[in-house]
CSV table of C-alpha atoms and ligand atoms in Angstrom, one decimal:
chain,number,residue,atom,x,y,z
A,1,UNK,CA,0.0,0.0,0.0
A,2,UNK,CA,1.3,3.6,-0.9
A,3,UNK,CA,1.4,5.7,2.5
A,4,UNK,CA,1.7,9.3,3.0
A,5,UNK,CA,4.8,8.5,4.6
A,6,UNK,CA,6.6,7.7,1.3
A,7,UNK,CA,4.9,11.0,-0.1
A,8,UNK,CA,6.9,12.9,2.5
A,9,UNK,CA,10.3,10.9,1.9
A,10,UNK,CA,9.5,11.7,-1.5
A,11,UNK,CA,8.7,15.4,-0.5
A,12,UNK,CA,12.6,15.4,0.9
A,13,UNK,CA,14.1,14.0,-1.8
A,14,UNK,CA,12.4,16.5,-4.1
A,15,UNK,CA,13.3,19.7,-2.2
A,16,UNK,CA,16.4,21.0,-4.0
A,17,UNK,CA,15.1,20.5,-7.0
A,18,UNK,CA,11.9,22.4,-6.7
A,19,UNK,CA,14.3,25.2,-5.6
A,20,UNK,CA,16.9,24.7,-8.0
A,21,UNK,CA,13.8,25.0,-10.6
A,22,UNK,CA,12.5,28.0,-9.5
A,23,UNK,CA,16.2,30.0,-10.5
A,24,UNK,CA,17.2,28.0,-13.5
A,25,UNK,CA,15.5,28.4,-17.0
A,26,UNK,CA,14.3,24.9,-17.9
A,27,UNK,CA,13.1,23.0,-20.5
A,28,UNK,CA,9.7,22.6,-21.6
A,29,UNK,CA,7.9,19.8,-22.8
A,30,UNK,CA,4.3,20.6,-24.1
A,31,UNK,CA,1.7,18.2,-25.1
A,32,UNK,CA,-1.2,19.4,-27.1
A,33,UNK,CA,-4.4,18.0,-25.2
A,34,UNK,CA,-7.6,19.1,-27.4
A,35,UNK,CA,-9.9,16.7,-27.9
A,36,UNK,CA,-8.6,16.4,-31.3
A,37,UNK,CA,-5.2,15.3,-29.1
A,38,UNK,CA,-7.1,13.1,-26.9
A,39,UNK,CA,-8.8,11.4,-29.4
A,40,UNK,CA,-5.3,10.4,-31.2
A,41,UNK,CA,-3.7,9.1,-28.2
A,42,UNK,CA,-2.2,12.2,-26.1
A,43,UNK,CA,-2.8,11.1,-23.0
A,44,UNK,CA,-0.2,8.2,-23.6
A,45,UNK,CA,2.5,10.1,-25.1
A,46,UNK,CA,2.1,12.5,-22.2
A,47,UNK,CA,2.1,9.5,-19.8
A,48,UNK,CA,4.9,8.0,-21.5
A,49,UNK,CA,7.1,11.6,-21.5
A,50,UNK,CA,6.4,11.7,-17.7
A,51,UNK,CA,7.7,8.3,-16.8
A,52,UNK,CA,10.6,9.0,-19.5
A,53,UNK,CA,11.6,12.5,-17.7
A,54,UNK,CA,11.0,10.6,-13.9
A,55,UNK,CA,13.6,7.5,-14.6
A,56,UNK,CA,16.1,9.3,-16.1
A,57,UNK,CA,15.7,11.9,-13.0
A,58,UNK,CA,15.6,14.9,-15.2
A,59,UNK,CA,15.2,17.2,-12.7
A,60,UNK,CA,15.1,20.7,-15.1
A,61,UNK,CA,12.9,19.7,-17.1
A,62,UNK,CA,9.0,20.8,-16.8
A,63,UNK,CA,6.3,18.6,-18.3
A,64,UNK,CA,3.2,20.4,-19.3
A,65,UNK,CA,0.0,20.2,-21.2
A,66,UNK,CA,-1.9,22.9,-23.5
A,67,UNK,CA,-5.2,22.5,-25.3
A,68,UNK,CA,-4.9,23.6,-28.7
A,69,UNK,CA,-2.0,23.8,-30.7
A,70,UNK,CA,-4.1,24.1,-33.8
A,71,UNK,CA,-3.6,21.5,-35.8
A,72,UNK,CA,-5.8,18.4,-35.1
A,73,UNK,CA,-4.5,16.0,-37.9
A,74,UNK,CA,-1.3,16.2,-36.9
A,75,UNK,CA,-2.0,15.2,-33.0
A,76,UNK,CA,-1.0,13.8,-31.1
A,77,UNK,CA,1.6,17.0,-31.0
A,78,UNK,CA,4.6,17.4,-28.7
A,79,UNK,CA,6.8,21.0,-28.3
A,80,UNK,CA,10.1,21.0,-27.1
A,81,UNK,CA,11.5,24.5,-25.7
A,82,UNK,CA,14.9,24.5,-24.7
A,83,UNK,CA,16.1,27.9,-22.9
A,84,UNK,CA,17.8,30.2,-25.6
A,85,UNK,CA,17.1,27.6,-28.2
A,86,UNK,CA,14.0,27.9,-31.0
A,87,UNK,CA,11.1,25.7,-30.3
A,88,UNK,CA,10.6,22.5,-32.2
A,89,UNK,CA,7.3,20.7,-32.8
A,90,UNK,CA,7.2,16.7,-33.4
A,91,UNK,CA,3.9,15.6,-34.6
A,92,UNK,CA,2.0,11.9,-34.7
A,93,UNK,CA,3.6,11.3,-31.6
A,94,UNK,CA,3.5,7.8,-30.0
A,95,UNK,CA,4.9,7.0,-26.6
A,96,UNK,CA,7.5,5.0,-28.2
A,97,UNK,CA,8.6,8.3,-30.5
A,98,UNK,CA,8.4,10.6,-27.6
A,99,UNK,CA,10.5,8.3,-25.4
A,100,UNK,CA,13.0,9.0,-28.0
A,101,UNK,CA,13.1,12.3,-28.0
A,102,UNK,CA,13.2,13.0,-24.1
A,103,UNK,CA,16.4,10.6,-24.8
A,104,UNK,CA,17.9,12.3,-27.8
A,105,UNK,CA,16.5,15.9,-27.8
A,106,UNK,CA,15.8,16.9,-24.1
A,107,UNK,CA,19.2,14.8,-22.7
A,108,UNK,CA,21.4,14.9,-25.6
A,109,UNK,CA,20.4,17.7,-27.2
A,110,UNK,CA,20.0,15.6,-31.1
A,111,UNK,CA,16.8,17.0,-32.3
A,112,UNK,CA,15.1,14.4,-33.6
A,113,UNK,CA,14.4,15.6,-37.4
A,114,UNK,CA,12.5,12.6,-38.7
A,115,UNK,CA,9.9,13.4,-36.0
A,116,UNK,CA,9.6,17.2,-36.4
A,117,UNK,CA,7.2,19.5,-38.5
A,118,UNK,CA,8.6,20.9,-41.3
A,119,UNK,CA,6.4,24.0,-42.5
A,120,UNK,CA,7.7,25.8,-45.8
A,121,UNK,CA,5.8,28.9,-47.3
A,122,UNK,CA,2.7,28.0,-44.9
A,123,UNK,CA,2.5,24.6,-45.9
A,124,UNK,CA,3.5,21.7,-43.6
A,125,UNK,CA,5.6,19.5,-45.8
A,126,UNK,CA,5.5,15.8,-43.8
A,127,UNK,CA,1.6,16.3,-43.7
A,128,UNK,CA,0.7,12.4,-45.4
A,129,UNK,CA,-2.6,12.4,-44.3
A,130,UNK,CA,-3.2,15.6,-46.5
A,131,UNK,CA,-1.6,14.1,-49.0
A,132,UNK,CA,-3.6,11.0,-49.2
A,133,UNK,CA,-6.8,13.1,-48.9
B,1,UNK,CA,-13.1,7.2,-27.5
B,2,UNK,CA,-11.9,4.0,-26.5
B,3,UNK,CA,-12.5,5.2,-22.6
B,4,UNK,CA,-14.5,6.7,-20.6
B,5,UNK,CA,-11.4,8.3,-18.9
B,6,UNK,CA,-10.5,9.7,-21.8
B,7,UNK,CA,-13.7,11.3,-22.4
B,8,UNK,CA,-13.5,12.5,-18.4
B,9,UNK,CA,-10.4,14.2,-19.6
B,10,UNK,CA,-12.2,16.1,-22.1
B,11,UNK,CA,-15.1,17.2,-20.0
B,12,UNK,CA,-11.7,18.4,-17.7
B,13,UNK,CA,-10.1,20.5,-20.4
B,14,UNK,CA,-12.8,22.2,-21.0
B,15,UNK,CA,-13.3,23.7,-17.3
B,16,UNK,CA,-9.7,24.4,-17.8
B,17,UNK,CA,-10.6,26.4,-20.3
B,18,UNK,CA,-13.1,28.1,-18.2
B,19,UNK,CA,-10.8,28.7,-15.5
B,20,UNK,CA,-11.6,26.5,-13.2
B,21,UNK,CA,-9.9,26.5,-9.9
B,22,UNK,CA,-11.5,23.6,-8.5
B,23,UNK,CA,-13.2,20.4,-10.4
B,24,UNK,CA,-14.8,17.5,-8.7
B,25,UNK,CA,-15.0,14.0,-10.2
B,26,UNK,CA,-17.9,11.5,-9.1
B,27,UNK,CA,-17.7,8.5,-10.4
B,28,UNK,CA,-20.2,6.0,-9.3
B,29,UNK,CA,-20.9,2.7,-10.3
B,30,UNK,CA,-23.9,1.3,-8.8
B,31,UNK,CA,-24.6,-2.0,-10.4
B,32,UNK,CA,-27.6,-2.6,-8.0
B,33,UNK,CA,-29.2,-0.7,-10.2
B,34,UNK,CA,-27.3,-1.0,-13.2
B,35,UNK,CA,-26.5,2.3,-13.5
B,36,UNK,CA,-23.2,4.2,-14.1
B,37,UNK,CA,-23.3,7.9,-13.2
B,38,UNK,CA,-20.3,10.4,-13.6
B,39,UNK,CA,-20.5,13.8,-12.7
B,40,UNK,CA,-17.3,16.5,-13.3
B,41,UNK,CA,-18.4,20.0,-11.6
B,42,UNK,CA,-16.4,22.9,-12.0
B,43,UNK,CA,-15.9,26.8,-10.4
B,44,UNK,CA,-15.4,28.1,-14.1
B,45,UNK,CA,-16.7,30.8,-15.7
B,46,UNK,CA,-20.3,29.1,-16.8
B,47,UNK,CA,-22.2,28.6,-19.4
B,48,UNK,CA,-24.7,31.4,-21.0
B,49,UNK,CA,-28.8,30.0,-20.0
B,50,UNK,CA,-29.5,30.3,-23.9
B,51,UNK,CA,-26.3,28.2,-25.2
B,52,UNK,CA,-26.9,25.1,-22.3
B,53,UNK,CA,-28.7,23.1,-24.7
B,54,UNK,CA,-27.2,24.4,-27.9
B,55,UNK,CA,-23.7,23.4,-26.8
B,56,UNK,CA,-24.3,19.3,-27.4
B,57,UNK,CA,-24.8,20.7,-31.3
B,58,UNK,CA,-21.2,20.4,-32.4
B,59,UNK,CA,-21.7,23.7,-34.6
B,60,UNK,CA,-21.1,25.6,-30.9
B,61,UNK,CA,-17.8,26.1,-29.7
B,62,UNK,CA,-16.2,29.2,-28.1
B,63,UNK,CA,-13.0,27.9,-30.1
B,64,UNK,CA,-11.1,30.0,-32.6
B,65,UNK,CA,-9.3,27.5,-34.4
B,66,UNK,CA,-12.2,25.6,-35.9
B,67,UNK,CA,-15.9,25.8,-36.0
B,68,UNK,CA,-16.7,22.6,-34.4
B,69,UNK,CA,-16.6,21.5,-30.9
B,70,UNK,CA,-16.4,18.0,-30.1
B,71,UNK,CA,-16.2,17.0,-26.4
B,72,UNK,CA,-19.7,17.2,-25.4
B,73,UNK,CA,-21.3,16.0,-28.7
B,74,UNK,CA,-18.8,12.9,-28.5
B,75,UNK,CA,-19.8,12.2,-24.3
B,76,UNK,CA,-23.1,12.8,-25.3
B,77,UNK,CA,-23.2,10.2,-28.2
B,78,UNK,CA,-21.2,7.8,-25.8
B,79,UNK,CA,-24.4,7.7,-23.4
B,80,UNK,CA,-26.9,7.4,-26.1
B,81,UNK,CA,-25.4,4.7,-27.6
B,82,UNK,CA,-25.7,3.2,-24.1
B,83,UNK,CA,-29.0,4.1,-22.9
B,84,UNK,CA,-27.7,7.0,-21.1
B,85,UNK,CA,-28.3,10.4,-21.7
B,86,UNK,CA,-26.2,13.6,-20.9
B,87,UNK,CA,-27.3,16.3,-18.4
B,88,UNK,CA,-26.1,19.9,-18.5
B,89,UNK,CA,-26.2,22.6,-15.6
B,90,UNK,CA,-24.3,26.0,-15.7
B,91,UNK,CA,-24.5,28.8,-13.9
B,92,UNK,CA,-22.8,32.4,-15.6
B,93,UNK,CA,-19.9,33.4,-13.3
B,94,UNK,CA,-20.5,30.1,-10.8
B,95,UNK,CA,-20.0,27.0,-12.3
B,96,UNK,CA,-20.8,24.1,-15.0
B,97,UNK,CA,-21.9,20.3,-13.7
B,98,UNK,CA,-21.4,18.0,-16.2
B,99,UNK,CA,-23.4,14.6,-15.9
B,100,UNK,CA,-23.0,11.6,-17.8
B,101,UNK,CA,-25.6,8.3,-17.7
B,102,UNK,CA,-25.2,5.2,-18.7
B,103,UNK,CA,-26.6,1.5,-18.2
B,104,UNK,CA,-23.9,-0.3,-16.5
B,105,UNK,CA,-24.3,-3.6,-18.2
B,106,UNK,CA,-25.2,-1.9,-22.0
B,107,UNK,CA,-22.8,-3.7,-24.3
B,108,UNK,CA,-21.3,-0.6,-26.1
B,109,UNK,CA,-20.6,0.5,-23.2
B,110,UNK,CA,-17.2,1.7,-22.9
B,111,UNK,CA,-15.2,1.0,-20.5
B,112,UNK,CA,-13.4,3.4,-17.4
B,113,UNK,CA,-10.2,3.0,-18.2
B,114,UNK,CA,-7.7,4.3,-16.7
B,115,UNK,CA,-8.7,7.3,-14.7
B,116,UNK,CA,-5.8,7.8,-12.8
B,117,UNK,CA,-3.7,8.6,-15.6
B,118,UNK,CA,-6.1,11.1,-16.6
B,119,UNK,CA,-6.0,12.7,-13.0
B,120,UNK,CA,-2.5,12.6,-12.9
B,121,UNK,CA,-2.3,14.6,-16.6
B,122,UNK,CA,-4.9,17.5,-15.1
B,123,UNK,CA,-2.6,17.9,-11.7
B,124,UNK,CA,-0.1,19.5,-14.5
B,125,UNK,CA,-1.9,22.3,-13.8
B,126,UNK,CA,-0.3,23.4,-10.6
B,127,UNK,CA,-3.2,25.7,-10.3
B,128,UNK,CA,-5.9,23.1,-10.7
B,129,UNK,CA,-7.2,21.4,-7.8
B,130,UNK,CA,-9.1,18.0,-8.1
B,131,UNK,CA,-11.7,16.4,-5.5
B,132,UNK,CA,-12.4,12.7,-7.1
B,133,UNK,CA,-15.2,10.4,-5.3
B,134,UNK,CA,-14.9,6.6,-6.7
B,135,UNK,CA,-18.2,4.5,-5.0
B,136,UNK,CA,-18.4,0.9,-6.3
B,137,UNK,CA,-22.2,-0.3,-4.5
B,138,UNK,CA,-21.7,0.6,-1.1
B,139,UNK,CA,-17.6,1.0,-1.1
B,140,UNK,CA,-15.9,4.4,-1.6
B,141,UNK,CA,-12.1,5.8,-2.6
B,142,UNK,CA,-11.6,9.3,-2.2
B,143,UNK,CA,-9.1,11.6,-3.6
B,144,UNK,CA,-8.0,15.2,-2.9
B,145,UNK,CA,-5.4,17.0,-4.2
B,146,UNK,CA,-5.4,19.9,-1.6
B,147,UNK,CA,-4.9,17.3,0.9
B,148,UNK,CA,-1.9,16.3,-0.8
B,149,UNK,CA,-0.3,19.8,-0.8
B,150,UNK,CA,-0.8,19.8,2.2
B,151,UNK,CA,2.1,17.6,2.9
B,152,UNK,CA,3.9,18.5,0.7
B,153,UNK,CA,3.5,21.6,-0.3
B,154,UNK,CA,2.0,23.5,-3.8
B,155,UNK,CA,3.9,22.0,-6.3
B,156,UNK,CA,2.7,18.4,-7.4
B,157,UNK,CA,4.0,18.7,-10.5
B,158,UNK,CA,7.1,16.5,-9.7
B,159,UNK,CA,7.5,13.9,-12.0
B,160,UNK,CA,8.0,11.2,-9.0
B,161,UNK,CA,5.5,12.9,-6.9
B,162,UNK,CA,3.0,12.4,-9.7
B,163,UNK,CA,4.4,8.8,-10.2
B,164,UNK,CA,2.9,8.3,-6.7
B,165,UNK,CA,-0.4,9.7,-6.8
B,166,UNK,CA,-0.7,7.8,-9.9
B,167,UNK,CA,-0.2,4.6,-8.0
B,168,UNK,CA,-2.1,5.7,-5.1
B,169,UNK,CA,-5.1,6.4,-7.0
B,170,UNK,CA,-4.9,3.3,-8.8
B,171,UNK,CA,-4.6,1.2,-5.8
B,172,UNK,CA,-7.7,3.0,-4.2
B,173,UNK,CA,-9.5,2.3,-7.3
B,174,UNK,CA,-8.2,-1.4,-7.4
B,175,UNK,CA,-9.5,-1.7,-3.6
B,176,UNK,CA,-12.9,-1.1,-3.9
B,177,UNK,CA,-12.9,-3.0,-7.2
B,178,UNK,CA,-13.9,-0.3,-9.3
B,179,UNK,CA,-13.2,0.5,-13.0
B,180,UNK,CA,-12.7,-3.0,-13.9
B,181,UNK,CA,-15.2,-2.8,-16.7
C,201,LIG,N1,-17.1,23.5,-18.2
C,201,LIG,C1,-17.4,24.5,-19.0
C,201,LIG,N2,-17.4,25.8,-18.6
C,201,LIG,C2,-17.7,26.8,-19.5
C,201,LIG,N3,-18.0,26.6,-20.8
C,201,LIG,C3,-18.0,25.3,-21.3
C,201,LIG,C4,-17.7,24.2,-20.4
C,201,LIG,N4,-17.8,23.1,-21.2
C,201,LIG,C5,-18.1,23.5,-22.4
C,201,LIG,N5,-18.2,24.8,-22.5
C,201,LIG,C6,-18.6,25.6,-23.7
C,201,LIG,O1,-19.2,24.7,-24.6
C,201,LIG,C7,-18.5,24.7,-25.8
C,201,LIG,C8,-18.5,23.3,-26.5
C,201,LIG,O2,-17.7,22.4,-25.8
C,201,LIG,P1,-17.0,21.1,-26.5
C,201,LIG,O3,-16.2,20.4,-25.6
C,201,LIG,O4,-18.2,20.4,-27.1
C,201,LIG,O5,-16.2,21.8,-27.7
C,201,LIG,P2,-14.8,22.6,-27.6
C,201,LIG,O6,-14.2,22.5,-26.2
C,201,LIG,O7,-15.2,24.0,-28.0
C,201,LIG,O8,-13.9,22.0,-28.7
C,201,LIG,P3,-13.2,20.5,-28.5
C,201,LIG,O9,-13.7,19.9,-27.3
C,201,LIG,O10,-13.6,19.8,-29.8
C,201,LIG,O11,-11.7,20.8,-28.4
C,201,LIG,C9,-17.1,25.2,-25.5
C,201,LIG,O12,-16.5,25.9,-26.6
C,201,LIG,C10,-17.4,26.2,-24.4
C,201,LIG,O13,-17.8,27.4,-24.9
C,202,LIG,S1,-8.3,21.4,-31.9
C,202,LIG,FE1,-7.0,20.1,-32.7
C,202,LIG,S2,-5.1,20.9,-32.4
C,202,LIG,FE2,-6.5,22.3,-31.6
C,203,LIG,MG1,-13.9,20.6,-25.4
């Protein structure tokens, strides 16, 4: 049985790093929750990015959710924001792909190009499921 | 959706949207009567009287980035199919109450799911605060997040400190032998 004992250990452990979060810029990871996102299997990848970022201890990085990113066909959609760095969108997600880039992105910091939306004059350019409309 | 707990989400996101403070989650199977019943209640910013009805036509949405909305129309369809129906209060500047029917048995039923991931996906808010009531018959799990910070402080946001409500949650729910269909 989980007791509120362990909550506190827990509570301990976790301290320094709420402080150390609250004066050091951090990465973001954003999952787009819509129902659009929902529908196409956000809540997994978000689930799966939040065990991900726990066992590797990533203690700087923050885990959030928005609802709408504004481009239901390409949900489930995940945003990575790394401090002084430009933001970079990975669409379709699975857990298994977003795994991958807490791995590769967030650690190593190897953006993860086959993943990410490529927009050129307006137009997103991996967009299949337009293309097969 | 393939669960319930997914569509529970929904309903959540959209008191989100209404900035809510505080949403409460009843989930009650009573299989007595054959009857499931959830309720999500929020402190958001209401519904207008005149759009109540009007907002299970997916041609109503307060969105800007399409002209549909979808969550209530798809709940809504989820407890039709099932003998259910959806009921709708809202009071401007108070609150919206959100409840769900469905016959417990009905074979399209869908089922629960797993509502403790979808608890632990709303406490990303770290301004949300979530009262959730489980009764299975005469058995009953509750969950509050206030009483959590309250140990540990405002921030739940933790990945490992959501790791364990997640658990906690689901061995509450596991307990009183709910959600297993
Ligand atoms: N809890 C709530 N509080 C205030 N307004 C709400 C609430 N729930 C729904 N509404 C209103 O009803 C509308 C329809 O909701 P619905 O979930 O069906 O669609 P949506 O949220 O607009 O879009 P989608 O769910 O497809 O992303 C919303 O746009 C909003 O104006
Ligand atoms: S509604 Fe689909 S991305 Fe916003
Ligand atoms: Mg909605």
């Amino acid at each position: 049985m989980k007791t509120i004992k362990e909550l506190e250990e827990i509570r301990k452990k976790t301290l320094d790093v709420v402080n150390q979060r609250k004066d050091r810029t951090t990465t973001r990871i954003v999952v787009g929750m819509a129902t659009c996102g929902i529908a196409a299997g956000a809540r997994p990848v978000l689930l799966a990015i939040m065990d991900e970022v726990s066992k590797l201890g990533l203690s700087d990085v923050i885990v959030a959710q928005t609802g709408c990113i504004g481009l239901c066909r390409l949900e489930p959609i995940v945003e990575v924001i790394k401090p002084g760095e430009e933001k970079v969108t990975y669409i379709k997600m699975t857990p298994e792909k977003a795994r991958r880039i807490v791995k590769e992105h967030v650690v190593e910091g190897k953006v993860v190009d086959e993943y990410v939306m490529h927009v050129v004059d307006g137009k997103v350019l991996n967009d299949y499921s337009v293309q097969n409309d | 959706m393939r669960e319930l707990s997914l569509h529970i989400m929904d309903i959540i996101e959209n008191s989100i949207s209404a900035k809510a403070t505080l949403i409460c989650l009843e989930i009650i199977e009573d299989k007595n009567n054959d009857i499931l019943k959830i309720i999500v209640k929020d402190n958001g910013c209401g519904i207008d009287e005149q759009d109540i009805e009007r907002v299970k036509d997916p041609f109503v949405t307060s969105r800007k980035t399409r002209k549909v909305g979808l969550g209530i129309p798809l709940f809504e369809a989820a407890c039709l199919r099932c003998e259910g129906r959806l009921n709708i209060k809202s009071k401007k500047g108070k609150g919206t109450e959100i409840e769900a029917l469905m016959k417990y048995s009905h074979i399209d039923r869908a089922p629960l799911g797993r509502i403790e991931d979808t608890i632990v996906s709303i406490l990303l808010y770290p301004q949300l605060d979530i009262e959730y009531r489980h009764v299975v018959n005469d058995k009953e799990f509750i969950f509050d997040s206030r009483e959590i910070k309250k140990v540990i402080g405002e921030d739940l946001t933790l990945p490992n400190i959501l790791q364990w409500i997640k658990e906690y949650i689901k061995e509450g729910i596991e307990e009183i032998g709910g959600g297993v269909y």
